[in-house]
Amino acid sequence: MRSLIQTLLAPVVWVADKLGTRREVSRDEPEQARVDQACEGLALYQFWSEPECIRVRREITRLGLAIETRDARLEPEHSKTLKEQGGKLEVPCLYIHESEGEERWLYGAQPIIDYLKGRFGE
C-alpha cells in the first residue's frame, strides 16, 4: 500500500522538491569552486520519494552543494554498493571520501544535515 501511495504522490514530491527549495547560502566564485571540489568526494544514496531523503536533498540545495545523488531503489548497482560497502541497505546515506583516502558512510537525515551544515555551513 505504501508503495502505491508513494508512486501516486511521486510527481507531487518532485515538484515540491524542485520548486519548494531555494539556495540560501551564497559564496564568491573561488569559495564556491572550493566547495564544489570538496563535494566531489561525496555521494548521497537515497530513494527518490522517501521523505527523509527529500529533507537531505533540500538541505543540499539550500547550502548550494553539488553532491551526486544515487538512487538505491532504481539502480541495482547502487543498492549493491550501499549494502556491501556501507554495511546496510538504509537511506539516506552519505558516502564520504576524505582527501586522505578514508571512506565513511553516514546514515540518517539529521546526522547528514548536521555534517553538511558543519562542513559547508552558514
JSON list of C-alpha atoms in Angstrom, two decimals:
[
{"chain": "A", "resi": 1, "resn": "MET", "atom": "CA", "xyz": [0.00, 0.00, 0.00]},
{"chain": "A", "resi": 2, "resn": "ARG", "atom": "CA", "xyz": [2.79, 2.43, 0.90]},
{"chain": "A", "resi": 3, "resn": "SER", "atom": "CA", "xyz": [4.47, 1.73, -2.40]},
{"chain": "A", "resi": 4, "resn": "LEU", "atom": "CA", "xyz": [1.27, 2.58, -4.31]},
{"chain": "A", "resi": 5, "resn": "ILE", "atom": "CA", "xyz": [0.82, 5.81, -2.36]},
{"chain": "A", "resi": 6, "resn": "GLN", "atom": "CA", "xyz": [4.45, 6.79, -2.94]},
{"chain": "A", "resi": 7, "resn": "THR", "atom": "CA", "xyz": [4.05, 6.07, -6.65]},
{"chain": "A", "resi": 8, "resn": "LEU", "atom": "CA", "xyz": [0.93, 8.19, -6.91]},
{"chain": "A", "resi": 9, "resn": "LEU", "atom": "CA", "xyz": [2.48, 11.06, -4.97]},
{"chain": "A", "resi": 10, "resn": "ALA", "atom": "CA", "xyz": [5.84, 10.92, -6.77]},
{"chain": "A", "resi": 11, "resn": "PRO", "atom": "CA", "xyz": [5.05, 13.77, -9.21]},
{"chain": "A", "resi": 12, "resn": "VAL", "atom": "CA", "xyz": [3.87, 15.98, -6.34]},
{"chain": "A", "resi": 13, "resn": "VAL", "atom": "CA", "xyz": [7.02, 15.16, -4.38]},
{"chain": "A", "resi": 14, "resn": "TRP", "atom": "CA", "xyz": [9.18, 16.01, -7.39]},
{"chain": "A", "resi": 15, "resn": "VAL", "atom": "CA", "xyz": [7.50, 19.39, -7.94]},
{"chain": "A", "resi": 16, "resn": "ALA", "atom": "CA", "xyz": [7.68, 20.25, -4.22]},
{"chain": "A", "resi": 17, "resn": "ASP", "atom": "CA", "xyz": [11.33, 19.23, -4.11]},
{"chain": "A", "resi": 18, "resn": "LYS", "atom": "CA", "xyz": [12.28, 21.31, -7.15]},
{"chain": "A", "resi": 19, "resn": "LEU", "atom": "CA", "xyz": [10.14, 24.37, -6.51]},
{"chain": "A", "resi": 20, "resn": "GLY", "atom": "CA", "xyz": [9.94, 24.37, -2.74]},
{"chain": "A", "resi": 21, "resn": "THR", "atom": "CA", "xyz": [13.62, 24.86, -2.01]},
{"chain": "A", "resi": 22, "resn": "ARG", "atom": "CA", "xyz": [15.90, 27.68, -2.96]},
{"chain": "A", "resi": 23, "resn": "ARG", "atom": "CA", "xyz": [19.56, 28.29, -2.45]},
{"chain": "A", "resi": 24, "resn": "GLU", "atom": "CA", "xyz": [20.10, 30.38, 0.66]},
{"chain": "A", "resi": 25, "resn": "VAL", "atom": "CA", "xyz": [23.88, 30.28, 1.06]},
{"chain": "A", "resi": 26, "resn": "SER", "atom": "CA", "xyz": [25.83, 32.43, -1.37]},
{"chain": "A", "resi": 27, "resn": "ARG", "atom": "CA", "xyz": [29.57, 32.29, -1.89]},
{"chain": "A", "resi": 28, "resn": "ASP", "atom": "CA", "xyz": [32.01, 34.15, -4.09]},
{"chain": "A", "resi": 29, "resn": "GLU", "atom": "CA", "xyz": [33.37, 32.25, -7.11]},
{"chain": "A", "resi": 30, "resn": "PRO", "atom": "CA", "xyz": [36.64, 31.00, -5.61]},
{"chain": "A", "resi": 31, "resn": "GLU", "atom": "CA", "xyz": [34.88, 29.80, -2.46]},
{"chain": "A", "resi": 32, "resn": "GLN", "atom": "CA", "xyz": [32.13, 28.07, -4.47]},
{"chain": "A", "resi": 33, "resn": "ALA", "atom": "CA", "xyz": [34.81, 26.36, -6.59]},
{"chain": "A", "resi": 34, "resn": "ARG", "atom": "CA", "xyz": [36.48, 25.10, -3.40]},
{"chain": "A", "resi": 35, "resn": "VAL", "atom": "CA", "xyz": [33.13, 23.80, -2.09]},
{"chain": "A", "resi": 36, "resn": "ASP", "atom": "CA", "xyz": [32.34, 22.13, -5.42]},
{"chain": "A", "resi": 37, "resn": "GLN", "atom": "CA", "xyz": [35.71, 20.39, -5.36]},
{"chain": "A", "resi": 38, "resn": "ALA", "atom": "CA", "xyz": [35.08, 19.17, -1.79]},
{"chain": "A", "resi": 39, "resn": "CYS", "atom": "CA", "xyz": [31.68, 17.85, -2.88]},
{"chain": "A", "resi": 40, "resn": "GLU", "atom": "CA", "xyz": [33.33, 15.58, -5.47]},
{"chain": "A", "resi": 41, "resn": "GLY", "atom": "CA", "xyz": [34.15, 13.20, -2.61]},
{"chain": "A", "resi": 42, "resn": "LEU", "atom": "CA", "xyz": [30.50, 12.96, -1.52]},
{"chain": "A", "resi": 43, "resn": "ALA", "atom": "CA", "xyz": [27.54, 10.95, -2.78]},
{"chain": "A", "resi": 44, "resn": "LEU", "atom": "CA", "xyz": [24.03, 10.69, -1.38]},
{"chain": "A", "resi": 45, "resn": "TYR", "atom": "CA", "xyz": [22.48, 7.24, -1.57]},
{"chain": "A", "resi": 46, "resn": "GLN", "atom": "CA", "xyz": [18.74, 7.77, -1.48]},
{"chain": "A", "resi": 47, "resn": "PHE", "atom": "CA", "xyz": [15.28, 6.77, -2.61]},
{"chain": "A", "resi": 48, "resn": "TRP", "atom": "CA", "xyz": [13.76, 9.45, -4.80]},
{"chain": "A", "resi": 49, "resn": "SER", "atom": "CA", "xyz": [10.42, 9.82, -2.95]},
{"chain": "A", "resi": 50, "resn": "GLU", "atom": "CA", "xyz": [11.50, 8.94, 0.60]},
{"chain": "A", "resi": 51, "resn": "PRO", "atom": "CA", "xyz": [10.64, 11.89, 2.91]},
{"chain": "A", "resi": 52, "resn": "GLU", "atom": "CA", "xyz": [13.94, 11.76, 4.84]},
{"chain": "A", "resi": 53, "resn": "CYS", "atom": "CA", "xyz": [15.87, 11.77, 1.57]},
{"chain": "A", "resi": 54, "resn": "ILE", "atom": "CA", "xyz": [13.86, 14.77, 0.42]},
{"chain": "A", "resi": 55, "resn": "ARG", "atom": "CA", "xyz": [14.86, 16.61, 3.62]},
{"chain": "A", "resi": 56, "resn": "VAL", "atom": "CA", "xyz": [18.53, 15.95, 2.86]},
{"chain": "A", "resi": 57, "resn": "ARG", "atom": "CA", "xyz": [18.22, 16.97, -0.80]},
{"chain": "A", "resi": 58, "resn": "ARG", "atom": "CA", "xyz": [16.53, 20.21, 0.24]},
{"chain": "A", "resi": 59, "resn": "GLU", "atom": "CA", "xyz": [19.39, 20.99, 2.60]},
{"chain": "A", "resi": 60, "resn": "ILE", "atom": "CA", "xyz": [21.89, 20.23, -0.17]},
{"chain": "A", "resi": 61, "resn": "THR", "atom": "CA", "xyz": [20.05, 22.72, -2.40]},
{"chain": "A", "resi": 62, "resn": "ARG", "atom": "CA", "xyz": [19.77, 25.29, 0.39]},
{"chain": "A", "resi": 63, "resn": "LEU", "atom": "CA", "xyz": [23.51, 25.10, 1.03]},
{"chain": "A", "resi": 64, "resn": "GLY", "atom": "CA", "xyz": [24.34, 25.32, -2.69]},
{"chain": "A", "resi": 65, "resn": "LEU", "atom": "CA", "xyz": [26.16, 21.98, -2.83]},
{"chain": "A", "resi": 66, "resn": "ALA", "atom": "CA", "xyz": [26.87, 19.88, -5.92]},
{"chain": "A", "resi": 67, "resn": "ILE", "atom": "CA", "xyz": [26.55, 16.41, -4.41]},
{"chain": "A", "resi": 68, "resn": "GLU", "atom": "CA", "xyz": [25.87, 13.42, -6.63]},
{"chain": "A", "resi": 69, "resn": "THR", "atom": "CA", "xyz": [22.68, 11.52, -5.79]},
{"chain": "A", "resi": 70, "resn": "ARG", "atom": "CA", "xyz": [22.49, 7.78, -6.29]},
{"chain": "A", "resi": 71, "resn": "ASP", "atom": "CA", "xyz": [19.08, 6.11, -6.20]},
{"chain": "A", "resi": 72, "resn": "ALA", "atom": "CA", "xyz": [19.47, 2.79, -4.42]},
{"chain": "A", "resi": 73, "resn": "ARG", "atom": "CA", "xyz": [15.95, 1.71, -5.36]},
{"chain": "A", "resi": 74, "resn": "LEU", "atom": "CA", "xyz": [16.12, 2.30, -9.10]},
{"chain": "A", "resi": 75, "resn": "GLU", "atom": "CA", "xyz": [19.76, 1.37, -9.70]},
{"chain": "A", "resi": 76, "resn": "PRO", "atom": "CA", "xyz": [20.72, -2.16, -8.57]},
{"chain": "A", "resi": 77, "resn": "GLU", "atom": "CA", "xyz": [24.44, -1.32, -8.68]},
{"chain": "A", "resi": 78, "resn": "HIS", "atom": "CA", "xyz": [23.95, 1.50, -6.14]},
{"chain": "A", "resi": 79, "resn": "SER", "atom": "CA", "xyz": [21.87, -0.77, -3.92]},
{"chain": "A", "resi": 80, "resn": "LYS", "atom": "CA", "xyz": [24.59, -3.42, -4.03]},
{"chain": "A", "resi": 81, "resn": "THR", "atom": "CA", "xyz": [27.35, -0.90, -3.25]},
{"chain": "A", "resi": 82, "resn": "LEU", "atom": "CA", "xyz": [25.39, 0.57, -0.35]},
{"chain": "A", "resi": 83, "resn": "LYS", "atom": "CA", "xyz": [24.77, -2.85, 1.17]},
{"chain": "A", "resi": 84, "resn": "GLU", "atom": "CA", "xyz": [28.24, -4.30, 0.61]},
{"chain": "A", "resi": 85, "resn": "GLN", "atom": "CA", "xyz": [30.43, -1.28, 1.33]},
{"chain": "A", "resi": 86, "resn": "GLY", "atom": "CA", "xyz": [28.18, 0.75, 3.59]},
{"chain": "A", "resi": 87, "resn": "GLY", "atom": "CA", "xyz": [27.09, -2.25, 5.62]},
{"chain": "A", "resi": 88, "resn": "LYS", "atom": "CA", "xyz": [23.32, -1.94, 5.28]},
{"chain": "A", "resi": 89, "resn": "LEU", "atom": "CA", "xyz": [20.63, -1.02, 2.79]},
{"chain": "A", "resi": 90, "resn": "GLU", "atom": "CA", "xyz": [19.30, 2.09, 4.51]},
{"chain": "A", "resi": 91, "resn": "VAL", "atom": "CA", "xyz": [18.69, 5.57, 3.15]},
{"chain": "A", "resi": 92, "resn": "PRO", "atom": "CA", "xyz": [19.54, 8.35, 3.27]},
{"chain": "A", "resi": 93, "resn": "CYS", "atom": "CA", "xyz": [23.22, 7.57, 3.45]},
{"chain": "A", "resi": 94, "resn": "LEU", "atom": "CA", "xyz": [26.05, 9.96, 2.67]},
{"chain": "A", "resi": 95, "resn": "TYR", "atom": "CA", "xyz": [29.22, 8.40, 1.29]},
{"chain": "A", "resi": 96, "resn": "ILE", "atom": "CA", "xyz": [32.21, 10.49, 2.33]},
{"chain": "A", "resi": 97, "resn": "HIS", "atom": "CA", "xyz": [35.60, 10.02, 0.65]},
{"chain": "A", "resi": 98, "resn": "GLU", "atom": "CA", "xyz": [38.11, 12.13, 2.56]},
{"chain": "A", "resi": 99, "resn": "SER", "atom": "CA", "xyz": [41.15, 13.61, 0.82]},
{"chain": "A", "resi": 100, "resn": "GLU", "atom": "CA", "xyz": [43.41, 11.38, 2.93]},
{"chain": "A", "resi": 101, "resn": "GLY", "atom": "CA", "xyz": [41.72, 8.33, 1.38]},
{"chain": "A", "resi": 102, "resn": "GLU", "atom": "CA", "xyz": [39.48, 7.48, 4.34]},
{"chain": "A", "resi": 103, "resn": "GLU", "atom": "CA", "xyz": [35.93, 6.41, 3.49]},
{"chain": "A", "resi": 104, "resn": "ARG", "atom": "CA", "xyz": [32.90, 6.80, 5.74]},
{"chain": "A", "resi": 105, "resn": "TRP", "atom": "CA", "xyz": [29.20, 6.02, 5.43]},
{"chain": "A", "resi": 106, "resn": "LEU", "atom": "CA", "xyz": [26.91, 8.37, 7.35]},
{"chain": "A", "resi": 107, "resn": "TYR", "atom": "CA", "xyz": [23.32, 7.19, 7.84]},
{"chain": "A", "resi": 108, "resn": "GLY", "atom": "CA", "xyz": [20.22, 9.17, 8.79]},
{"chain": "A", "resi": 109, "resn": "ALA", "atom": "CA", "xyz": [18.81, 12.50, 7.63]},
{"chain": "A", "resi": 110, "resn": "GLN", "atom": "CA", "xyz": [19.65, 14.57, 10.70]},
{"chain": "A", "resi": 111, "resn": "PRO", "atom": "CA", "xyz": [23.25, 13.36, 11.07]},
{"chain": "A", "resi": 112, "resn": "ILE", "atom": "CA", "xyz": [23.81, 14.03, 7.35]},
{"chain": "A", "resi": 113, "resn": "ILE", "atom": "CA", "xyz": [22.27, 17.51, 7.59]},
{"chain": "A", "resi": 114, "resn": "ASP", "atom": "CA", "xyz": [24.35, 18.28, 10.68]},
{"chain": "A", "resi": 115, "resn": "TYR", "atom": "CA", "xyz": [27.51, 17.11, 8.89]},
{"chain": "A", "resi": 116, "resn": "LEU", "atom": "CA", "xyz": [26.77, 19.24, 5.81]},
{"chain": "A", "resi": 117, "resn": "LYS", "atom": "CA", "xyz": [25.97, 22.33, 7.88]},
{"chain": "A", "resi": 118, "resn": "GLY", "atom": "CA", "xyz": [29.13, 21.83, 9.93]},
{"chain": "A", "resi": 119, "resn": "ARG", "atom": "CA", "xyz": [31.37, 21.35, 6.92]},
{"chain": "A", "resi": 120, "resn": "PHE", "atom": "CA", "xyz": [29.83, 23.80, 4.44]},
{"chain": "A", "resi": 121, "resn": "GLY", "atom": "CA", "xyz": [27.65, 25.75, 6.84]},
{"chain": "A", "resi": 122, "resn": "GLU", "atom": "CA", "xyz": [26.06, 29.03, 7.01]}
]
